[in-house]
Coordinates of C-alpha atoms and ligand atoms in Angstrom, one line a residue:
X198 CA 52.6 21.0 42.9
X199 CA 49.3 19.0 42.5
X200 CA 48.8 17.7 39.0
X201 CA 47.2 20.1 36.1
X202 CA 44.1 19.2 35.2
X203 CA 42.1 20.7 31.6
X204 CA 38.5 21.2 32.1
X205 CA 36.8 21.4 28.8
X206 CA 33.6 23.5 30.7
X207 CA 30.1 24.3 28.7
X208 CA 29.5 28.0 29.5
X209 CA 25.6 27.5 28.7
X210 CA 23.7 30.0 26.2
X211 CA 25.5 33.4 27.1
X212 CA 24.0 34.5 30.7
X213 CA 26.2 34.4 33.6
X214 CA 23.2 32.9 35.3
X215 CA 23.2 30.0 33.3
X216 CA 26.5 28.6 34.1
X217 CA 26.5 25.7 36.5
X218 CA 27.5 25.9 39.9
X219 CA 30.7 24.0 39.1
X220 CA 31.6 25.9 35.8
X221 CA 31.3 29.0 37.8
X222 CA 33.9 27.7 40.6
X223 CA 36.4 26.7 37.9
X224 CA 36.1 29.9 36.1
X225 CA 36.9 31.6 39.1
X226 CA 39.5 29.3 39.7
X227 CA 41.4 28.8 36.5
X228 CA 44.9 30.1 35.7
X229 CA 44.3 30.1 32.1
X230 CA 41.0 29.8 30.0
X231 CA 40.6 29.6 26.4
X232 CA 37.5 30.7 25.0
X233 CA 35.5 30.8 21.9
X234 CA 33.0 33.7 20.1
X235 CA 30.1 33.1 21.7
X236 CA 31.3 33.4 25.6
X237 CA 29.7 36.6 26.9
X238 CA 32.6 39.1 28.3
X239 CA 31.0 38.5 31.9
X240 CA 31.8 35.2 32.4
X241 CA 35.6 36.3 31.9
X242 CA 35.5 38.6 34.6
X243 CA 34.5 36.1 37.1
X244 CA 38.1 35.3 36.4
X245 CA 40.8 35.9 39.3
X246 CA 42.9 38.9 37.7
X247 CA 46.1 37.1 37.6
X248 CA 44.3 33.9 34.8
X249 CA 45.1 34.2 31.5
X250 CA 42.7 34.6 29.1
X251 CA 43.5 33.1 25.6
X252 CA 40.5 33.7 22.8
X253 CA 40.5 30.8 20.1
X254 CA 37.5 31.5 18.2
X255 CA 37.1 33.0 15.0
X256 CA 40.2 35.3 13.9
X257 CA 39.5 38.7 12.4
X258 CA 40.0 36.7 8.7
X259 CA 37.2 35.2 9.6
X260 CA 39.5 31.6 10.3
X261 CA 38.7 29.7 12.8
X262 CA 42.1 29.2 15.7
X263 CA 43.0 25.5 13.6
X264 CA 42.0 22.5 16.2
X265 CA 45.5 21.7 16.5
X266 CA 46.5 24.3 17.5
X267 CA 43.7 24.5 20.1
X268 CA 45.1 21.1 21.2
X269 CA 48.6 22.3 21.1
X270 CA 47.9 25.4 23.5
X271 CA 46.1 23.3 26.1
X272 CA 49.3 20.6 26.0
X273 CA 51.9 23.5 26.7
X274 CA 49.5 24.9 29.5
X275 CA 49.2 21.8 31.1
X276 CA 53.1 22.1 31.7
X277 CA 52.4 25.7 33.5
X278 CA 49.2 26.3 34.9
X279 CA 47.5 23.8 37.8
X280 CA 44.2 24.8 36.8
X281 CA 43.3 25.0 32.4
X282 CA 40.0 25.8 31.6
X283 CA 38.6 24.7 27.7
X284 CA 35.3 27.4 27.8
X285 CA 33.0 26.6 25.4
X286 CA 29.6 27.9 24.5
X287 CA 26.5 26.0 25.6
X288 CA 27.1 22.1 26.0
X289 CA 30.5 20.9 25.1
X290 CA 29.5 18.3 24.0
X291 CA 26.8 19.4 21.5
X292 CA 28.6 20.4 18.2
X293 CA 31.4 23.0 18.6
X294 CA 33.9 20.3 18.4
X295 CA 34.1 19.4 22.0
X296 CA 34.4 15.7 21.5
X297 CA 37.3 16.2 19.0
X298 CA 39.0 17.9 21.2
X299 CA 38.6 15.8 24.6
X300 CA 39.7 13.0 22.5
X301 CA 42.9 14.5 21.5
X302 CA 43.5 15.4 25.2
X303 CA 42.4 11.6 26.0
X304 CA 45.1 10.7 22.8
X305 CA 47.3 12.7 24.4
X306 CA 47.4 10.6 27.7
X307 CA 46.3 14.5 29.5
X308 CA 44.4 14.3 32.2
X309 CA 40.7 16.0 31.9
X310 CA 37.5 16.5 32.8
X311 CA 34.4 17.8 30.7
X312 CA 31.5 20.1 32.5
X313 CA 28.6 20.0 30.8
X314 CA 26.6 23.1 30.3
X315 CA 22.8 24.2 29.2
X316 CA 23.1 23.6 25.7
X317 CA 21.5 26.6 23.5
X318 CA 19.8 24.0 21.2
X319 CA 17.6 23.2 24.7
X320 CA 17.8 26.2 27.0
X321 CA 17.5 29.1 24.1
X322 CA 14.2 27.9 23.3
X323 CA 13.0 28.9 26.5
X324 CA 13.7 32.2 26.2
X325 CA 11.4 32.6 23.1
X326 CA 8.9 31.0 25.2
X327 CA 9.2 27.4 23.0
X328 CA 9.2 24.4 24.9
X329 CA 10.6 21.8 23.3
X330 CA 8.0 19.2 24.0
X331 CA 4.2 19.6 25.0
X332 CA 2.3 16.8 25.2
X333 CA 0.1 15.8 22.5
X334 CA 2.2 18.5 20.5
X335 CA 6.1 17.9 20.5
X336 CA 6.8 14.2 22.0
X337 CA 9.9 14.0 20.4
X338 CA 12.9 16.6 19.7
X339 CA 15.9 16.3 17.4
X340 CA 18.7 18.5 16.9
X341 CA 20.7 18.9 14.3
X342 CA 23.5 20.9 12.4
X343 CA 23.2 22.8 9.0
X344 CA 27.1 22.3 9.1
X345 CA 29.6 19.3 8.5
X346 CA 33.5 19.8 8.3
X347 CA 33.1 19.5 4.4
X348 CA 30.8 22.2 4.4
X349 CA 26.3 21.9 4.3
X350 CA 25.8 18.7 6.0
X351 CA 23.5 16.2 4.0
X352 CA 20.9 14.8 5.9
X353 CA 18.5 12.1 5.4
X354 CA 15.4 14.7 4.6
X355 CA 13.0 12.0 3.7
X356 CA 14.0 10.6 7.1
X357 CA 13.8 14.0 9.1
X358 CA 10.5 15.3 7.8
X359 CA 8.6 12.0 8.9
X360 CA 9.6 13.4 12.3
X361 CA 6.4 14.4 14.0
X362 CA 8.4 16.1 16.8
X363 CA 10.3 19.6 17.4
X364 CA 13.2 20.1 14.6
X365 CA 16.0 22.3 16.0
X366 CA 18.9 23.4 13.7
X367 CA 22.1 24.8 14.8
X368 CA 24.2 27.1 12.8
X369 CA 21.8 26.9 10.0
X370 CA 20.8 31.1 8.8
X371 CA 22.9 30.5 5.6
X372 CA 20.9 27.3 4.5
X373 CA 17.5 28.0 5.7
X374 CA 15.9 28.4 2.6
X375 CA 17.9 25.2 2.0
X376 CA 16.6 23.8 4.9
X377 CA 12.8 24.7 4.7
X378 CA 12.7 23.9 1.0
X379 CA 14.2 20.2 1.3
X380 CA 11.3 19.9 4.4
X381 CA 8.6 20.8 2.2
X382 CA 9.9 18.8 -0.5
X383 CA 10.0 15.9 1.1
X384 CA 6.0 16.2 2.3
X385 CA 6.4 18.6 5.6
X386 CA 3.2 20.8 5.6
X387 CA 4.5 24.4 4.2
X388 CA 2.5 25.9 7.5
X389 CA 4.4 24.2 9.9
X390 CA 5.2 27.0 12.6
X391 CA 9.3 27.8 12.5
X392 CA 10.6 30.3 14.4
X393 CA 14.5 31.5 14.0
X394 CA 16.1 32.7 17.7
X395 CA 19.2 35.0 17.3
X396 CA 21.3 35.8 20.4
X397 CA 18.9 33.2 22.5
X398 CA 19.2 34.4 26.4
X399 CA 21.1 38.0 25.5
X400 CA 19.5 41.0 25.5
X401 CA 20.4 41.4 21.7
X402 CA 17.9 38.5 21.3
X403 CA 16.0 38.6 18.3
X404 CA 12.7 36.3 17.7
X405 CA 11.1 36.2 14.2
X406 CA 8.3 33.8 13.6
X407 CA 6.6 32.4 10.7
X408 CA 5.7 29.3 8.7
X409 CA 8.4 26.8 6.5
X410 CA 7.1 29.2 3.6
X411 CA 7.4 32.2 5.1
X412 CA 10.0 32.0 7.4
X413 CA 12.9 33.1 5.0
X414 CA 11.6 36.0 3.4
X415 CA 10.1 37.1 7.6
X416 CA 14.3 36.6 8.5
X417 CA 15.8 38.4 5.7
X418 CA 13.6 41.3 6.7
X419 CA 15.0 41.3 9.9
X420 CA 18.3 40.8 8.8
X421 CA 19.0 37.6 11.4
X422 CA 22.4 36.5 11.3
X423 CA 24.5 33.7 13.8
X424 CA 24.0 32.7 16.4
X425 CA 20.7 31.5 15.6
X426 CA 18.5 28.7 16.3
X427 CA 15.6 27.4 13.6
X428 CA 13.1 25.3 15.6
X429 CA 10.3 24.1 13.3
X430 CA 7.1 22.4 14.9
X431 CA 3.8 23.3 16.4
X432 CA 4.9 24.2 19.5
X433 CA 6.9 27.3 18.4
X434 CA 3.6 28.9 18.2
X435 CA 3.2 28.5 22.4
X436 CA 5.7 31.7 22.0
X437 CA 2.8 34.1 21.7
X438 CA 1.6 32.7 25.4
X439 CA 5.2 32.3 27.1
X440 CA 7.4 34.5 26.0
X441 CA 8.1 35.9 29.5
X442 CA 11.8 37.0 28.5
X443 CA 11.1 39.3 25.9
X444 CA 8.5 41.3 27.4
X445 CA 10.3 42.5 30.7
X446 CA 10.9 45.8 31.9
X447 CA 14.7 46.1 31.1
X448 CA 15.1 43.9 28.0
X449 CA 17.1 44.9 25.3
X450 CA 18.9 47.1 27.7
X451 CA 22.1 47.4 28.5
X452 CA 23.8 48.9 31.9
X453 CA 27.1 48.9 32.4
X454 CA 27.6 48.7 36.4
X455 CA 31.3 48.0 38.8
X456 CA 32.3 44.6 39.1
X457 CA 32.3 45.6 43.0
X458 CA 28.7 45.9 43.0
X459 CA 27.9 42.6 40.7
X460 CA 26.8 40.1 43.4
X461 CA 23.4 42.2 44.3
X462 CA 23.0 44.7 41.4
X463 CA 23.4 42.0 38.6
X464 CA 20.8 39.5 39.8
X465 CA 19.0 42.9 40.4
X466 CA 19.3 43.8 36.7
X467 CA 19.4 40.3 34.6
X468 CA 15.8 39.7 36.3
X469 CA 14.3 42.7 34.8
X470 CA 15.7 41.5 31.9
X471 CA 18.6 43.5 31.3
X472 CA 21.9 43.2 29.6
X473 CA 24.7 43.9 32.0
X474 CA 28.2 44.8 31.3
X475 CA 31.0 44.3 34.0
X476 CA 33.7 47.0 34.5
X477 CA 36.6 46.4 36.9
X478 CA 36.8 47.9 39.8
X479 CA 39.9 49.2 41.1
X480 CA 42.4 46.5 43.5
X481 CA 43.3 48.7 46.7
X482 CA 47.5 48.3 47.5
X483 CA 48.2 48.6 50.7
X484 CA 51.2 50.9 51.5
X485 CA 53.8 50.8 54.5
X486 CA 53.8 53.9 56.6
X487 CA 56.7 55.7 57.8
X488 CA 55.7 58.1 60.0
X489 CA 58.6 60.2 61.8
X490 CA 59.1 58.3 64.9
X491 CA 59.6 61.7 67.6
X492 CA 59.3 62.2 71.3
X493 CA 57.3 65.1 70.3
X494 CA 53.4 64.2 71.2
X495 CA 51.5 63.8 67.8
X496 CA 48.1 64.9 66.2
X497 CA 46.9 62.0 64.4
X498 CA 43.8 62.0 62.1
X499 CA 42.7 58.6 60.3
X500 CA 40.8 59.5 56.8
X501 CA 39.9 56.1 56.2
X502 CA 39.9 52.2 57.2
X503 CA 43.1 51.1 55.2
X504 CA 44.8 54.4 57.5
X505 CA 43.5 52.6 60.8
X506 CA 44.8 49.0 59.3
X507 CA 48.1 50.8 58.4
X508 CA 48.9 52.6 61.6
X509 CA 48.2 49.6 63.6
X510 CA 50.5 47.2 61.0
X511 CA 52.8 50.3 61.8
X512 CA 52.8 50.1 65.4
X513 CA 53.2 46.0 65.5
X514 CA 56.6 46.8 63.7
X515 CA 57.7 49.5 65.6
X516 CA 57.0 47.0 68.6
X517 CA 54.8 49.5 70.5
X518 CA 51.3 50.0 71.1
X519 CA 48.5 52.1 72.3
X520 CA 49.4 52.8 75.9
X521 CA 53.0 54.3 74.5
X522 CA 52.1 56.3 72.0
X523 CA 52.8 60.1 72.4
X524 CA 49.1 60.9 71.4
X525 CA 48.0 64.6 71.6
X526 CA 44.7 63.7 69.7
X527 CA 43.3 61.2 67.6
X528 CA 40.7 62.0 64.9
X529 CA 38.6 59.8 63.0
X530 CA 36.5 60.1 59.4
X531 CA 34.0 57.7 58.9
X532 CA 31.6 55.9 61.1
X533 CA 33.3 52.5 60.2
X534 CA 36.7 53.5 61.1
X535 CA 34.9 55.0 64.4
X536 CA 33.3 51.7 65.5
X537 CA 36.6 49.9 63.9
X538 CA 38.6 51.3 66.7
X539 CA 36.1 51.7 69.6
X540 CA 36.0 47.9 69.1
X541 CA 39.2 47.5 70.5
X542 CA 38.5 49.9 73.2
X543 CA 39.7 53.3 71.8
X544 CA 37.8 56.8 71.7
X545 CA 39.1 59.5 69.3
X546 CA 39.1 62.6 70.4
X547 CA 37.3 63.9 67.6
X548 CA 35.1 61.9 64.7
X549 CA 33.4 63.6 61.6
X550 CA 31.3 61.4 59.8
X551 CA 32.7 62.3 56.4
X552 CA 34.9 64.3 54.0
X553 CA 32.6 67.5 53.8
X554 CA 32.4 68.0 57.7
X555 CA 36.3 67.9 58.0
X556 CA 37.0 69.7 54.8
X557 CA 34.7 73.1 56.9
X558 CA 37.5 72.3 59.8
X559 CA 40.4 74.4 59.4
X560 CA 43.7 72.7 58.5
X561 CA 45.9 71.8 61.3
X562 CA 49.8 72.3 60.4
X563 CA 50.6 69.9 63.7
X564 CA 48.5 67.3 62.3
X565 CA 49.3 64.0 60.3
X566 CA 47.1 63.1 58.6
X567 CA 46.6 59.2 57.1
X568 CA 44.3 57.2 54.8
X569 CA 44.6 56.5 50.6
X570 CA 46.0 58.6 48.0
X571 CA 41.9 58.6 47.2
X572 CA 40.9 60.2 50.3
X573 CA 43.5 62.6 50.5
X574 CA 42.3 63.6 46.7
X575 CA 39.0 64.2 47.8
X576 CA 39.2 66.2 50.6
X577 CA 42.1 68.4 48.5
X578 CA 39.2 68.8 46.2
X579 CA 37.1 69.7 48.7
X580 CA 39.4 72.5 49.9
X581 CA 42.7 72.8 48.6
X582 CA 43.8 74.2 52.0
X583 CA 44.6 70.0 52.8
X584 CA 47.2 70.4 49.9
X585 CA 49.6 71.6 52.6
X586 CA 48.6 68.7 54.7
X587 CA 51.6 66.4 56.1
X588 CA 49.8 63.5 54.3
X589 CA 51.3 59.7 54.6
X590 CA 49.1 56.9 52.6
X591 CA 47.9 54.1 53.9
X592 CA 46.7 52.3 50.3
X593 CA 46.2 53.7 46.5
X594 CA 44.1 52.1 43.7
X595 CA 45.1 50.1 40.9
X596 CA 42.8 49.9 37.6
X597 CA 42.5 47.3 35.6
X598 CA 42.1 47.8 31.6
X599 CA 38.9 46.6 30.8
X600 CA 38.8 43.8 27.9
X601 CA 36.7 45.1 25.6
X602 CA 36.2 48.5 26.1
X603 CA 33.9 48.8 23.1
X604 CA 30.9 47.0 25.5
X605 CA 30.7 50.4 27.0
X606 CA 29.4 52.3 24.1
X607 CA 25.5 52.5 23.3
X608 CA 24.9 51.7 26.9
X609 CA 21.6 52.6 28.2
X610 CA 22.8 54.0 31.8
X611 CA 25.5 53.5 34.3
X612 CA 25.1 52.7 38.0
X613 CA 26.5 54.1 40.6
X614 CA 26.1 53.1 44.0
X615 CA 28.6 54.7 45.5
X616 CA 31.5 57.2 44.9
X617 CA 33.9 54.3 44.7
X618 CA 32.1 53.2 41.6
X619 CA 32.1 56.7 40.5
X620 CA 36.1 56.5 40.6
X621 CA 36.4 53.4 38.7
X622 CA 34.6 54.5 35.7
X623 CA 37.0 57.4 35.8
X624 CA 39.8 55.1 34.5
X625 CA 38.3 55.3 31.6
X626 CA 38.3 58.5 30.7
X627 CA 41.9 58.2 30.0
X628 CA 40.9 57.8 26.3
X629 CA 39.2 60.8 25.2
X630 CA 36.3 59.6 23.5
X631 CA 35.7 56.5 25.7
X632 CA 35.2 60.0 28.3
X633 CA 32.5 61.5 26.0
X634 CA 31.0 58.7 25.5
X635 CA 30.6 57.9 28.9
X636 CA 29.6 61.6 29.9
X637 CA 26.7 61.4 27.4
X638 CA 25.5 58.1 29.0
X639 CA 22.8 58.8 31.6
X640 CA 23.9 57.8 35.0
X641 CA 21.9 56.8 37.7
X642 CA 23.2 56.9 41.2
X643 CA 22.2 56.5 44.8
X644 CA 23.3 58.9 47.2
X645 CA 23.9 62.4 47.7
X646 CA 27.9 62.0 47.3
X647 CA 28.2 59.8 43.8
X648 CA 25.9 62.4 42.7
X649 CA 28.4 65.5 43.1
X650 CA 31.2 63.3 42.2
X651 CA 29.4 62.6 38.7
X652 CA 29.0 66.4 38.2
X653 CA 32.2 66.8 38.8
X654 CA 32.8 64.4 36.4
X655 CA 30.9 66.6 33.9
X656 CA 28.4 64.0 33.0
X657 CA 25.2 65.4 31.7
X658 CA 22.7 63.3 32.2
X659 CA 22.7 62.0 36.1
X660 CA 19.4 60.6 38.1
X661 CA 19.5 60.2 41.5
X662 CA 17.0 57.4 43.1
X663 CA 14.7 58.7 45.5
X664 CA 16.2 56.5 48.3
X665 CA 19.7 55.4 48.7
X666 CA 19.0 51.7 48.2
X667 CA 18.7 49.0 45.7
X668 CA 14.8 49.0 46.2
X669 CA 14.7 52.4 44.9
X670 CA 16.9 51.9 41.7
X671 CA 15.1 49.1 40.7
X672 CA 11.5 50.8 40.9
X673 CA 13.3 53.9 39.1
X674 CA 13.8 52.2 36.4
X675 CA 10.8 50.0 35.8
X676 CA 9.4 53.6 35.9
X677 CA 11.4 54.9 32.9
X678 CA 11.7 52.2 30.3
X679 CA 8.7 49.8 30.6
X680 CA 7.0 50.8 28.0
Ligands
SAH916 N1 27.9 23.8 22.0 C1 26.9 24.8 21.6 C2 26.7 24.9 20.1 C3 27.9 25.3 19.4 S1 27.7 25.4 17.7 C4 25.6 24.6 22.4 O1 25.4 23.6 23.1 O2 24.8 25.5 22.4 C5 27.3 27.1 17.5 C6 25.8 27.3 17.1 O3 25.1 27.2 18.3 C7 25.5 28.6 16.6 O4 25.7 28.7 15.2 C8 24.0 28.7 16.9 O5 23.3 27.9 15.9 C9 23.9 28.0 18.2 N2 24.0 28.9 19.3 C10 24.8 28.9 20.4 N3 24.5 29.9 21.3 C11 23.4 30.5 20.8 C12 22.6 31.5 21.2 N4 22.8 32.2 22.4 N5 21.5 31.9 20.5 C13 21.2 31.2 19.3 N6 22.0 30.2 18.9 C14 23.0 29.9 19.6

């Protein structure tokens, strides 16, 4: 075994987009991760499903996971796991107590690496459209943090509010009538522009604006709490001009979409602005078939792909092959099992492009019929004639239980690109009220077939695209919520 190696990794402000190219290859890589409050659920799923995932952030007490113990965890994982991932929020090194810890690791004599990350003192400003320098505005920035480990942190304010430049405090909504009366105490104009940015990046973000007098009172109003950002300078008032973030179509939204589908439909989403919220889709397990070996000739239909895969894994261990077989007739469902086999230079006898064309075909008692425990299900539901089937799977579906099932309340739709995705939101209806919930979200689909499987599902509220494509879906929904 190669050596273990801990990667203390910045996970940037929140959006999956914002990781780095090598945070996001570790996090898919990892074996374990320990992670704080602020990492967005999202990032986790990147995970392969066998890591670990070990939260160390705040506890429900309200105590933070003590740093020794943090320590501690990542020592005894660097005994078990090759690849340990440290997650933290934004940069690692920028408050958060990633230097602490590296420094125990190097104290240790463990062997580590840190991967920097957008830093949410930097990178959240740009999604309230405040850049942190302009020229002849901002040529300088500072950052700082309301907090010390004995509590308020004292700063030089005679020192700070000399500072022509843009003032940025991190983790400072408790003190900032501390922190905007010691500025204006110590000769800072009172109408210097602040602005306080809660949930910079997420679609939770809120943005209130205002002046070092006003600025409290404006934030109380609107009830900010952490995670929040205070910038104070003249260029928070560039916000009115480039807040591009805040005025897309989607933002503020939340969909909650298949993990399956992430790779186009969340890019598709986020850039509209859009919250997105994984859910797992199921992991196919392939079965072994046993068919009855006979010198009778057989009927053989294939449902799926996984029943072609498994009749040919079937006839490599039986040591026989095409030309042998005591074929009657061979029937295929699904133009990609079709071309699958004509590939290698077989024609069915019969093909019907999907479930509802073989389900009008009467049920033939000679037949064996072979493909997942899912297509079987379906075309039983289509007509229950099939019950009677000789059926032999080729694969079934295993769920996984999604972290934090809670994300999938208050959405604002569900997508549904195909009937698989359909299926792996039924996982969750295991849990009664999780089911209502979910029925009472409106869910968009593509496709005539995800449609009928959502009525079946007894959701109320289902819109089908005009087109079944991604193109479609997104003009859909520009349609309906940009206000
Ligand atoms: N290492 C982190 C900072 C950790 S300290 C970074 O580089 O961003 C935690 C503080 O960071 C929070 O109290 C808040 O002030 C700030 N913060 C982190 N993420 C934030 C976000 N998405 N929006 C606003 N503030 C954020």
């Amino acid at each position: 075994m190669s050596q273990s190696r801990v990667f203390i990794v910045g996970a940037g402000t929140g959006r999956v987009e914002n990781l780095t190219v090598k945070a996001k290859r570790l996090i898919e890589t990892a074996d374990i991760i320990f992670y704080d409050r602020l990492i967005n659920q999202n990032i986790l799923m990147l995970a392969q499903s066998t890591c670990k995932k070990v939260y160390v952030g705040k506890e429900p007490a309200g105590h933070f996971t003590p740093q020794d113990q943090i320590i501690q965890y990542l020592k005894e994982a660097s005994q078990e796991y090759q690849t340990i991932v440290r997650l933290k929020s934004g940069d690692p090194y920028v408050f958060g107590r990633g230097g602490e810890e590296a420094m125990a690791l190097a104290q240790e004599g463990i062997s580590f690496e840190v991967v920097p990350g957008v830093t949410s003192s930097i990178g959240g400003l740009s999604y309230a459209g405040i850049p942190m320098t302009y020229r002849e505005v901002a040529l300088d920035f500072h950052v700082f943090t309301a907090r010390s480990k004995e509590g308020d942190a004292e700063h030089d304010w005679g020192a700070i509010s000399r500072l022509k430049g843009t003032l940025v405090f991190l983790m400072g909504v408790k003190n900032l009538p501390k922190i905007t009366q010691a500025l204006i105490d110590n000769g800072k104009n009172p109408a210097t522009p602040v602005a306080v940015v809660e949930w910079a990046s997420r679609s939770q973000q809120k943005l209130v604006v205002g002046t070092l007098e006003t600025i409290y009172q404006k934030s109380l109003a609107a009830t900010i709490k952490p995670p929040s950002l205070i910038v104070v300078g003249d260029v928070v008032k560039f916000n009115e001009s480039l807040n591009y973030f805040m005025n897309k179509p989607l933002f503020g939204r939340h969909f909650a979409i298949p993990q399956s589908q992430a790779q186009l439909l969340l890019p598709l989403l986020e850039d509209l602005g859009a919250e997105v919220i994984l859910f797992s889709s199921p992991t196919k397990v392939k079965a072994e078939l046993s068919l009855p070996l006979s010198d009778e000739e057989m009927d053989v239909c294939l449902l799926d792909g996984s029943a072609l895969t498994a009749f040919i894994n079937w006839m490599n261990k039986h040591q026989t092959d095409w030309r042998h077989l005591k074929l009657k007739k061979l029937t295929v469902v699904g133009e990609h099992t079709q071309s699958a086999l004509e590939s290698i230079g077989i024609h069915p006898d019969q093909y019907y492009k999907n479930f509802d064309v073989l389900s009008h075909q009467s049920m033939n008692p000679d037949q064996i019929y072979i493909g997942s425990q899912e297509s079987f299900k379906q075309l039983i539901r289509m007509n229950q004639v099939f019950e009677k089937a000789e059926f032999y799977s080729s694969s079934s579906e295993v769920f996984e239980k999604l972290e934090n099932e809670s994300s999938l309340e208050a959405l604002d739709g569900i997508i549904y690109s195909n009937t698989k995705a359909v299926r792996s939101i039924e996982q969750y209806f295991k849990d009664e009220k999780l089911k209502r919930q979910l029925q009472q979200t409106t869910a968009y689909c593509l496709g005539e077939q995800a449609y009928r499987e959502l009525n079946r599902l007894g959701f109320h509220s289902i819109i089908q695209t005009q087109e079944p494509h991604y193109q479609s879906l997104q003009a859909l929904l520009i349609q309906i919520f940009n206000k």
